PDB file of C-alpha atoms and ligand atoms in Angstrom:
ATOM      1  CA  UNK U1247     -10.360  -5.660  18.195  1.00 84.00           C
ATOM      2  CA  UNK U1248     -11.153  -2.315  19.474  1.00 89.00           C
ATOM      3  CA  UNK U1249     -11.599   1.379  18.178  1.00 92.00           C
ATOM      4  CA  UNK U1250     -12.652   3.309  20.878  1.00 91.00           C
ATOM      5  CA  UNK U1251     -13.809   7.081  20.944  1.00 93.00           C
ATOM      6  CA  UNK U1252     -10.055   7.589  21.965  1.00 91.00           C
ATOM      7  CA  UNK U1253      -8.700   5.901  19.365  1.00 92.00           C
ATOM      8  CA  UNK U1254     -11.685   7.418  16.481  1.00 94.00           C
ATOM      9  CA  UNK U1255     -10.602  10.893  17.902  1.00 94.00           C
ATOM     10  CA  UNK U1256      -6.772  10.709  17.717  1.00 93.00           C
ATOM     11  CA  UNK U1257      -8.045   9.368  13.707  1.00 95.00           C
ATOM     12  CA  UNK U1258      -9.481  12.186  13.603  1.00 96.00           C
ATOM     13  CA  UNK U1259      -6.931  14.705  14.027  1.00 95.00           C
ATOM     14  CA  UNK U1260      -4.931  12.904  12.156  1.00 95.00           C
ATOM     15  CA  UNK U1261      -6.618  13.122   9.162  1.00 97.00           C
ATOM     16  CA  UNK U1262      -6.954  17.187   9.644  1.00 97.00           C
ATOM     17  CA  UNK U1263      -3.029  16.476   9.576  1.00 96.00           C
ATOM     18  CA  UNK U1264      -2.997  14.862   6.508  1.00 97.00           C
ATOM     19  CA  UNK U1265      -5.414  17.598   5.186  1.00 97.00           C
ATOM     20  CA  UNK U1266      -2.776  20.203   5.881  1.00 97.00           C
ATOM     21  CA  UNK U1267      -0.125  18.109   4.424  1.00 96.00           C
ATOM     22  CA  UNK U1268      -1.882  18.757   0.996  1.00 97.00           C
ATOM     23  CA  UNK U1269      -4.150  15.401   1.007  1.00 98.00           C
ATOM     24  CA  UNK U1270      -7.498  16.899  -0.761  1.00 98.00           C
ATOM     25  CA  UNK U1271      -9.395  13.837  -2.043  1.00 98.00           C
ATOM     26  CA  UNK U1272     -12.308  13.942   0.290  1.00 97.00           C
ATOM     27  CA  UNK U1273     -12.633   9.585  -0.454  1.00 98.00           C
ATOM     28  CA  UNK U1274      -9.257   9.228   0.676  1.00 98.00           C
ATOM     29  CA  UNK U1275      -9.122  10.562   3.979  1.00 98.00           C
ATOM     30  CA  UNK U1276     -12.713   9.272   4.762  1.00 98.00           C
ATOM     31  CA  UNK U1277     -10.932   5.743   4.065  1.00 98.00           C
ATOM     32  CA  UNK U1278      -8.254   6.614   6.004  1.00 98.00           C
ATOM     33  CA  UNK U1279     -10.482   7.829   8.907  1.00 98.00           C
ATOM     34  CA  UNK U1280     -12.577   4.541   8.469  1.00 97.00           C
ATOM     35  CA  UNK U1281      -9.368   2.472   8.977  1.00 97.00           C
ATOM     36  CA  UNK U1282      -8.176   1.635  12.590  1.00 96.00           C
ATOM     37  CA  UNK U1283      -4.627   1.956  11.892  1.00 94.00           C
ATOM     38  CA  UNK U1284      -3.867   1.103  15.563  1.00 93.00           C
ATOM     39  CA  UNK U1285      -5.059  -2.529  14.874  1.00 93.00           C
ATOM     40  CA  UNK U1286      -1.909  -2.997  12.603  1.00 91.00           C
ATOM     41  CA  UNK U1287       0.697  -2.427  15.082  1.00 85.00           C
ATOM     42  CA  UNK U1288       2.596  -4.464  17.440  1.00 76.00           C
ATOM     43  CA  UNK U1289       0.778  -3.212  20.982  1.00 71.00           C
ATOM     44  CA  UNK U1290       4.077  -1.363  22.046  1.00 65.00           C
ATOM     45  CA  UNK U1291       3.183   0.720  19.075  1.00 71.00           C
ATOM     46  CA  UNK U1292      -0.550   1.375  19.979  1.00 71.00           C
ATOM     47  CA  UNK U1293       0.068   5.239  21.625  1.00 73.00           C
ATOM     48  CA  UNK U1294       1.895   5.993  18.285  1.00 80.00           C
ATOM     49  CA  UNK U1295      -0.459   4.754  16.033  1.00 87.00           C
ATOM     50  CA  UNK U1296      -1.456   8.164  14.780  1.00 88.00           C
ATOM     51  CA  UNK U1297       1.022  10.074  14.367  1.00 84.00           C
ATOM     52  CA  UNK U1298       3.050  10.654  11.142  1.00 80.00           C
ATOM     53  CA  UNK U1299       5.304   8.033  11.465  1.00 80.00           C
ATOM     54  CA  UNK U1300       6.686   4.916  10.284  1.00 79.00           C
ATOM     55  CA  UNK U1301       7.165   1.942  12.383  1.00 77.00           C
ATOM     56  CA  UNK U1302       8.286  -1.371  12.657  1.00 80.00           C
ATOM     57  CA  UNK U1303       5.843  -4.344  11.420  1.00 82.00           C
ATOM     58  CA  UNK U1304       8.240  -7.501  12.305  1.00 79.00           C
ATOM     59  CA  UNK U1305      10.456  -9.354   9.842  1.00 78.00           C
ATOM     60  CA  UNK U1306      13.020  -6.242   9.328  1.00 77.00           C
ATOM     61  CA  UNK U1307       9.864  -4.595   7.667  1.00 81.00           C
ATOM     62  CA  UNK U1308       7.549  -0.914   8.474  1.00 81.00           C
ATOM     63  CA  UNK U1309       4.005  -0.025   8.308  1.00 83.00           C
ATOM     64  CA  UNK U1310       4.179   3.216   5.810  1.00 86.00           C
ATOM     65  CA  UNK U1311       3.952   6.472   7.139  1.00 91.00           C
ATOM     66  CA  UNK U1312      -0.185   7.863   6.918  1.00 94.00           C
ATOM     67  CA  UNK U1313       0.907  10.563   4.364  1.00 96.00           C
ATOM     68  CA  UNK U1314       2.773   8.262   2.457  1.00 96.00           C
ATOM     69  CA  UNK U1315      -0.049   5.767   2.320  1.00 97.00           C
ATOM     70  CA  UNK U1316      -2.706   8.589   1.992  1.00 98.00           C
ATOM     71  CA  UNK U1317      -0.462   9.864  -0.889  1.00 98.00           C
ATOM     72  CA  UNK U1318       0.068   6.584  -3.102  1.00 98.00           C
ATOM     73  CA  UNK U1319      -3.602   5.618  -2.777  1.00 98.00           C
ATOM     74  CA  UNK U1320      -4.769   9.838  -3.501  1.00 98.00           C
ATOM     75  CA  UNK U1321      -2.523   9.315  -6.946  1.00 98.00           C
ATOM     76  CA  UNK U1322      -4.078   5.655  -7.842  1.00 98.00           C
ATOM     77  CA  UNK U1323      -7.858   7.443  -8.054  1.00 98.00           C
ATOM     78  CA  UNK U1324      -9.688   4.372  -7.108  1.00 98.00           C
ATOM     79  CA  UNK U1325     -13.383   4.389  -7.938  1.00 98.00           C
ATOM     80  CA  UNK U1326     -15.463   1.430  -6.965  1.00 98.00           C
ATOM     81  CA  UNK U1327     -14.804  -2.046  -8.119  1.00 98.00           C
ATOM     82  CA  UNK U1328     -11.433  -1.238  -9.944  1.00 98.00           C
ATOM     83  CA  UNK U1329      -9.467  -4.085  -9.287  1.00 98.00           C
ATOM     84  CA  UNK U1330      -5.791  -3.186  -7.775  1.00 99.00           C
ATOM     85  CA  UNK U1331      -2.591  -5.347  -7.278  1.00 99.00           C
ATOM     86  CA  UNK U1332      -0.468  -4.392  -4.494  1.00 98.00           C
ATOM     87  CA  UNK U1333       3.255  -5.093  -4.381  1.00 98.00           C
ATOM     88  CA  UNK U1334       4.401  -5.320  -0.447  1.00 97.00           C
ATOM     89  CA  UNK U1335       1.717  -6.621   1.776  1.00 97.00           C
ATOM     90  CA  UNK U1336       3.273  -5.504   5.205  1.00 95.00           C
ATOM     91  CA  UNK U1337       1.219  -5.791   7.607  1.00 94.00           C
ATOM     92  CA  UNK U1338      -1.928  -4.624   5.545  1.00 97.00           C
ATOM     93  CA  UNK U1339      -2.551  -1.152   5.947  1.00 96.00           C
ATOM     94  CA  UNK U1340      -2.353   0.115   2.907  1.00 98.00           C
ATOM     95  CA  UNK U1341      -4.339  -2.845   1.398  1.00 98.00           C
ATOM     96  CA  UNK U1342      -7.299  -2.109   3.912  1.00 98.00           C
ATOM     97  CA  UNK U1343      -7.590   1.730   2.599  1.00 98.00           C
ATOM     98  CA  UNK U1344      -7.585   0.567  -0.740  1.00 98.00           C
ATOM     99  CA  UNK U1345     -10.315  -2.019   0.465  1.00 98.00           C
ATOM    100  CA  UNK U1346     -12.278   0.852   2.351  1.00 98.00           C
ATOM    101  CA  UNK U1347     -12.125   2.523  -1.082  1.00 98.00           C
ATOM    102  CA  UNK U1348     -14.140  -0.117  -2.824  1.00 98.00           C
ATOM    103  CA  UNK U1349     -11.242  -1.925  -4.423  1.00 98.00           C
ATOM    104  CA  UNK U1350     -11.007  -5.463  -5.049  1.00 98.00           C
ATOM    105  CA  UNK U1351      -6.998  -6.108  -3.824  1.00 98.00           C
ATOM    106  CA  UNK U1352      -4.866  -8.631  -4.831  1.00 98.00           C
ATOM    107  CA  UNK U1353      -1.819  -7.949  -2.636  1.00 98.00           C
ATOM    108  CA  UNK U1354       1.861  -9.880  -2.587  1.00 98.00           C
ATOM    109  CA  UNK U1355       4.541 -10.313  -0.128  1.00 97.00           C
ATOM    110  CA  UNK U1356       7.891 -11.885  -0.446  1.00 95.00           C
ATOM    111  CA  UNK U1357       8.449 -12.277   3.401  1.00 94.00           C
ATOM    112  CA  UNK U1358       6.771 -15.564   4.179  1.00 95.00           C
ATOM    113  CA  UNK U1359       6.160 -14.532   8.094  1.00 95.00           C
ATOM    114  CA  UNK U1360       4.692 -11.600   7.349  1.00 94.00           C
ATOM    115  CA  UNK U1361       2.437 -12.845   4.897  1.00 97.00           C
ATOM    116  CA  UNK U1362       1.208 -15.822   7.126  1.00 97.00           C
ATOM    117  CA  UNK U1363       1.116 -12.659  10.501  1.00 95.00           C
ATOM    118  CA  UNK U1364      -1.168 -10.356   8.224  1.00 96.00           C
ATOM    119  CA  UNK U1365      -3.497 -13.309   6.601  1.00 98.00           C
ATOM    120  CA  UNK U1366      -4.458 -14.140   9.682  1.00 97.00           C
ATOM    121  CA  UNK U1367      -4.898 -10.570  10.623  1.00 96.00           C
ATOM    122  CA  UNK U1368      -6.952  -9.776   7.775  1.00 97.00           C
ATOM    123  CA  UNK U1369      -9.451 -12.827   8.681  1.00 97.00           C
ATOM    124  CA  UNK U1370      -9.645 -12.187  12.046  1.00 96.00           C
ATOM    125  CA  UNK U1371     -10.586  -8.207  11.100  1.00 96.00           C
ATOM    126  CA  UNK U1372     -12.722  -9.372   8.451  1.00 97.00           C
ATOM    127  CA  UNK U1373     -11.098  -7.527   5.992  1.00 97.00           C
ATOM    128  CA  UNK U1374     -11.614  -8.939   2.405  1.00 97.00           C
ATOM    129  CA  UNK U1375      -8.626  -9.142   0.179  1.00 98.00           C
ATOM    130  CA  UNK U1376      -6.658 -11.165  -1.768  1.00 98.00           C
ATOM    131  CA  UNK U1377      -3.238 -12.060  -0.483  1.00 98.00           C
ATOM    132  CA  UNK U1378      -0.329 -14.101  -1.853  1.00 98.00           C
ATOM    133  CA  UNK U1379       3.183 -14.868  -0.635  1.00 97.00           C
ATOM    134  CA  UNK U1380       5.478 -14.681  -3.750  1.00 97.00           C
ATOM    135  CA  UNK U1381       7.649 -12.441  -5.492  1.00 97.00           C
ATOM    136  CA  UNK U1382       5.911  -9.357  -6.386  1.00 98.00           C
ATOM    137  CA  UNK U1383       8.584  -8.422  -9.132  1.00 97.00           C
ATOM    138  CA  UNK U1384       6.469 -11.082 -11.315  1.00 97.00           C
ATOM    139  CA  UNK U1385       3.109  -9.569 -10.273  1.00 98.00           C
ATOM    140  CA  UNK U1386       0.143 -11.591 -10.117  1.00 98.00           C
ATOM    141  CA  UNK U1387      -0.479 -13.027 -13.518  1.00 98.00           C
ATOM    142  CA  UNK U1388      -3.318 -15.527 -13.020  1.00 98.00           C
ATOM    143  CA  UNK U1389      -5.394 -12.360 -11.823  1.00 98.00           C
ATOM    144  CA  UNK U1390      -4.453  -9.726 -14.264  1.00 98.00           C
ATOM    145  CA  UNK U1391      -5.211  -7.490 -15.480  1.00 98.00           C
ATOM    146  CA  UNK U1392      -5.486  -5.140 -13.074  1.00 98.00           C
ATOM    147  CA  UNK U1393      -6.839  -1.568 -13.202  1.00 98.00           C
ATOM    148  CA  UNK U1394      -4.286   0.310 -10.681  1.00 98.00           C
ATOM    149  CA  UNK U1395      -0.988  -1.165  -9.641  1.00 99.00           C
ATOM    150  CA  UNK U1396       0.675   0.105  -6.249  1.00 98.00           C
ATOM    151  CA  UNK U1397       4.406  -0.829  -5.258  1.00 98.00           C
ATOM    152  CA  UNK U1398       4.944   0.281  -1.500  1.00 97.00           C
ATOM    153  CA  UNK U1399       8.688  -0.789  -1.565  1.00 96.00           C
ATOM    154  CA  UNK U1400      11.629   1.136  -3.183  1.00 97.00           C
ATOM    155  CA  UNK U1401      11.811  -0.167  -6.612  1.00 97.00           C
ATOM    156  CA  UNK U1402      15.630  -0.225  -8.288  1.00 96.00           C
ATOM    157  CA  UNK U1403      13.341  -0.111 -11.448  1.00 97.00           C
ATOM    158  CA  UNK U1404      10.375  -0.368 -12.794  1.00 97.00           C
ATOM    159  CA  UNK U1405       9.314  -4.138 -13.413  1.00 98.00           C
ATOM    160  CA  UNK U1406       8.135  -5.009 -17.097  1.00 97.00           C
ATOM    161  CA  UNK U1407       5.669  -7.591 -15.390  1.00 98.00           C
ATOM    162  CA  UNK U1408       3.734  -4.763 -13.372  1.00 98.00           C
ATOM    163  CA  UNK U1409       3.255  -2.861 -16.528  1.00 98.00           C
ATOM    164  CA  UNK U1410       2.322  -5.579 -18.688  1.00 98.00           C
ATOM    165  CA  UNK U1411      -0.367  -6.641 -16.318  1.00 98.00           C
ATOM    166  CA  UNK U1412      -2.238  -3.198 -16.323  1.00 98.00           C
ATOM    167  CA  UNK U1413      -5.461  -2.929 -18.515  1.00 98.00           C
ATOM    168  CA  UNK U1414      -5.025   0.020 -21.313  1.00 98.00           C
ATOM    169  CA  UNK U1415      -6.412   2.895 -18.994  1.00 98.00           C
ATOM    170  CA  UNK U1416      -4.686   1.720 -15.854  1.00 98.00           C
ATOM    171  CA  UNK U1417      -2.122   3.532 -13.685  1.00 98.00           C
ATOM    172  CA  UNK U1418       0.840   1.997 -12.091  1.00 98.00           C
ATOM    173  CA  UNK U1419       2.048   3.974  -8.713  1.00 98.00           C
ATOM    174  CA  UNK U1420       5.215   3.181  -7.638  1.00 98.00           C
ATOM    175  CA  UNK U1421       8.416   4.818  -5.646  1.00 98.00           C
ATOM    176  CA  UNK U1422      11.740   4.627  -8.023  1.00 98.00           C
ATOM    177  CA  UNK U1423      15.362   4.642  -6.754  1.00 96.00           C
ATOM    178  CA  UNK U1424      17.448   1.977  -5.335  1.00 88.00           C
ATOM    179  CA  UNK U1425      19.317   4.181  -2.537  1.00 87.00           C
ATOM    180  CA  UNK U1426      17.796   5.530   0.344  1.00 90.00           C
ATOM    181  CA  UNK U1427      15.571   8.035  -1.609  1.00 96.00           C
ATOM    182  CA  UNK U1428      13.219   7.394  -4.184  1.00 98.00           C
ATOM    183  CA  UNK U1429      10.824   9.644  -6.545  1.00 98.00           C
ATOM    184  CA  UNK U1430       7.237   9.002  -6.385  1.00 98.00           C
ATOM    185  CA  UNK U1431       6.372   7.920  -9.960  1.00 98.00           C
ATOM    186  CA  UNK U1432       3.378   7.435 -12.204  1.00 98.00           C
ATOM    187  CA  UNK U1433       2.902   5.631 -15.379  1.00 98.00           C
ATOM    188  CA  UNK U1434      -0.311   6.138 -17.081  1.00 98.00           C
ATOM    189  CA  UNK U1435      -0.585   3.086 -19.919  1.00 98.00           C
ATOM    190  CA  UNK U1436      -3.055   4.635 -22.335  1.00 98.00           C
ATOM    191  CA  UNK U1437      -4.854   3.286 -25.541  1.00 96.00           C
ATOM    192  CA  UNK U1438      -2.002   0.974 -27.573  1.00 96.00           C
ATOM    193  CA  UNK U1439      -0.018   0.315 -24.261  1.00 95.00           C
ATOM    194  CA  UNK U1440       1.145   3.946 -25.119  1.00 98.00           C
ATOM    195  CA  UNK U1441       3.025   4.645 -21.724  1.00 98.00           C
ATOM    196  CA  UNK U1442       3.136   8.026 -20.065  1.00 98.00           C
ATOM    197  CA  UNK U1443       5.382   8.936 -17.006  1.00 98.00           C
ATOM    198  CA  UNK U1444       5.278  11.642 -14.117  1.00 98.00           C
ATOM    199  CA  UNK U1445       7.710  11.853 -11.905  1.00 98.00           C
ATOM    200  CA  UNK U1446       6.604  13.393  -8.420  1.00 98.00           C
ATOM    201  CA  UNK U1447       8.097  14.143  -5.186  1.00 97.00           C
ATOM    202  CA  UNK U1448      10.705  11.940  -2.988  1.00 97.00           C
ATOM    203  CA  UNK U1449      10.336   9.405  -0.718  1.00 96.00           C
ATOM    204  CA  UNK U1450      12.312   6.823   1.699  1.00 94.00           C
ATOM    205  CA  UNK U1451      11.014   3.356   1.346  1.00 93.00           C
ATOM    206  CA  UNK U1452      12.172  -0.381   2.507  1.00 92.00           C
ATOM    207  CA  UNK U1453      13.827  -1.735  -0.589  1.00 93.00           C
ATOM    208  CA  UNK U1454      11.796  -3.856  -2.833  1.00 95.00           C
ATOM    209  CA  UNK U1455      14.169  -6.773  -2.901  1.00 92.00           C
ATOM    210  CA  UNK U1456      15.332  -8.699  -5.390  1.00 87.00           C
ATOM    211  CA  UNK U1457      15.721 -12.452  -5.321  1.00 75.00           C
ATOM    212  CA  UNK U1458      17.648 -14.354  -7.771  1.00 65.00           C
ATOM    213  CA  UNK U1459      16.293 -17.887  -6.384  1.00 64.00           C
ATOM    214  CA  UNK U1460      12.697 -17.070  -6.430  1.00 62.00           C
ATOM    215  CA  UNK U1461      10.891 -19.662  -8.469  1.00 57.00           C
ATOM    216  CA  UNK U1462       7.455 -19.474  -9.763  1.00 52.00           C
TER     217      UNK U1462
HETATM  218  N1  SAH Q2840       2.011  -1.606   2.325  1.00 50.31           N
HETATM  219  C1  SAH Q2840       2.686  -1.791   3.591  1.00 50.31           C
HETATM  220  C2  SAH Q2840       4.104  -1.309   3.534  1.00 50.31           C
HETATM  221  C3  SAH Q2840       5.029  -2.423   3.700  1.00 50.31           C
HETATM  222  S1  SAH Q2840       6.759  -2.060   3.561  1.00 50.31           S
HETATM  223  C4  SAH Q2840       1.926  -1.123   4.720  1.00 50.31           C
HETATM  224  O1  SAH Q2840       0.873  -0.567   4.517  1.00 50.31           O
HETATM  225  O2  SAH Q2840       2.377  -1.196   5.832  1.00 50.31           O
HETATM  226  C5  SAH Q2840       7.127  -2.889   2.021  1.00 50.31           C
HETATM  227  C6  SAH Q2840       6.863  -4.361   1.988  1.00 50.31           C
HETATM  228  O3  SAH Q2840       7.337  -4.829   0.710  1.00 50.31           O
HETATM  229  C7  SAH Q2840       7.592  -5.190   3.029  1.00 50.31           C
HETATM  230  O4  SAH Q2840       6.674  -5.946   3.751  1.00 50.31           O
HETATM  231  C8  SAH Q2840       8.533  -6.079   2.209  1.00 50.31           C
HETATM  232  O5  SAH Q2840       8.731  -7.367   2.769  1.00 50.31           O
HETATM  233  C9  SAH Q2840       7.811  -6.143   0.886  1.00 50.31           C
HETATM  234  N2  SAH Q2840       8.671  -6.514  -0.252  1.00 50.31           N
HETATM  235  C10 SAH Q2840       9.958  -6.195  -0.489  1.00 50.31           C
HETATM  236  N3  SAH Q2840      10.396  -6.732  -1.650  1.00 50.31           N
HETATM  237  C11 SAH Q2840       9.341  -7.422  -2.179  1.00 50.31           C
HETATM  238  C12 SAH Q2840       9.143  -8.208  -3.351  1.00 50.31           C
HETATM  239  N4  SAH Q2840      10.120  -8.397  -4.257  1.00 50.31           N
HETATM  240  N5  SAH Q2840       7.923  -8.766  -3.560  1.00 50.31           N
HETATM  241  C13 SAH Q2840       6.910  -8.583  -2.672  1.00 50.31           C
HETATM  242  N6  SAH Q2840       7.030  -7.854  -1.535  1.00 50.31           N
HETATM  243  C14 SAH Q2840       8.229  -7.287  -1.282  1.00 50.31           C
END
């Protein structure tokens, strides 16, 4: 896999883009410039790879846009060793910024091709992170709790699961609106599982599907 002074430079510039966009935490975009986001596209993607825009990842599915991505992970406020779940592997982008961050990710998709496309990936790049093929309505209970939750799907609502498997502390990030719009929203669970919400700006996400026949 390659990153080239071509591809570091277009990074770059996209990063100053994201800077202008609003994107101030200096971690962030250093992940984000750290991150060949080229790698996670199909190769009739590859001269688009850094520009604002979302494409298409395979199985119906899209790699988020860079400000979305570098907008979700500004609001989570990683520091080093917190351990994240992610809701809506994709084709891993998102879970390798959060990696680049210092994170420990434990990261679920319900689309089983996808899952099985990006694993491999995510060897191949040697990029460590935890990935699982279920529904990520249910979270990942074995591992929790987690400090930061991330949904990168349009959520209808806002699963009890997610919350409940948050440490006291934690923040869940996580788009809300089951049309083709959806507000950026917040939950802070503070001491007592006292829970504390801020809604933000709007967003268009791939749904974060439902499925009745899922069984854990
Ligand atoms: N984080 C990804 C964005 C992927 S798009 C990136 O960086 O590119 C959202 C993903 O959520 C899709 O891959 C979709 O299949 C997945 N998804 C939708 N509903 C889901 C569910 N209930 N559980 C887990 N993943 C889901």
């Amino acid at each position: 896999m390659l990153d080239t002074f071509k591809h570091k430079g277009l990074r770059n510039k996209m990063v100053d883009e994201l800077r202008a966009l609003g994107i101030s935490d200096e971690q962030v975009l250093t992940a984000i410039n750290n991150v060949p986001r080229h790698w996670f596209l199909d190769n009739a993607f590859l001269e688009y790879a850094y520009q604002n825009k979302a494409f298409p990842i395979g199985s119906g599915q899209t790699i988020s846009h860079p400000f979305t991505v570098a907008y979700q992970t500004q609001l989570l406020e990683i520091k080093k060793g917190e351990k994240v779940l992610e809701v809506g592997t994709g084709c891993g982008y998102q879970t390798s910024v959060l990696v680049q961050m210092g994170a420990k990710v434990f990261s679920i998709e319900r689309q089983q091709a996808l899952f099985v496309k990006t694993k491999q990936f995510m060897t191949d790049a040697n990029i460590r992170a935890k990935l699982f093929y279920g529904d990520g309505y249910q979270g990942i209970p074995v591992f929790q709790p987690y400090d930061k939750v991330i949904v990168t799907a349009g959520a209808p609502y806002i699963p009890d699961a997610l919350i409940a498997q948050m440490v006291e502390g934690g923040r869940l990030v996580i788009p809300v609106g089951d049309g083709d719009k959806q507000i950026m929203t917040v939950i802070d669970k503070l001491k007592g599982g006292v829970l504390k919400k801020y809604e933000l700006d709007e967003f268009s996400f791939v749904p974060l599907l439902v499925d009745k026949n899922w069984k854990n």
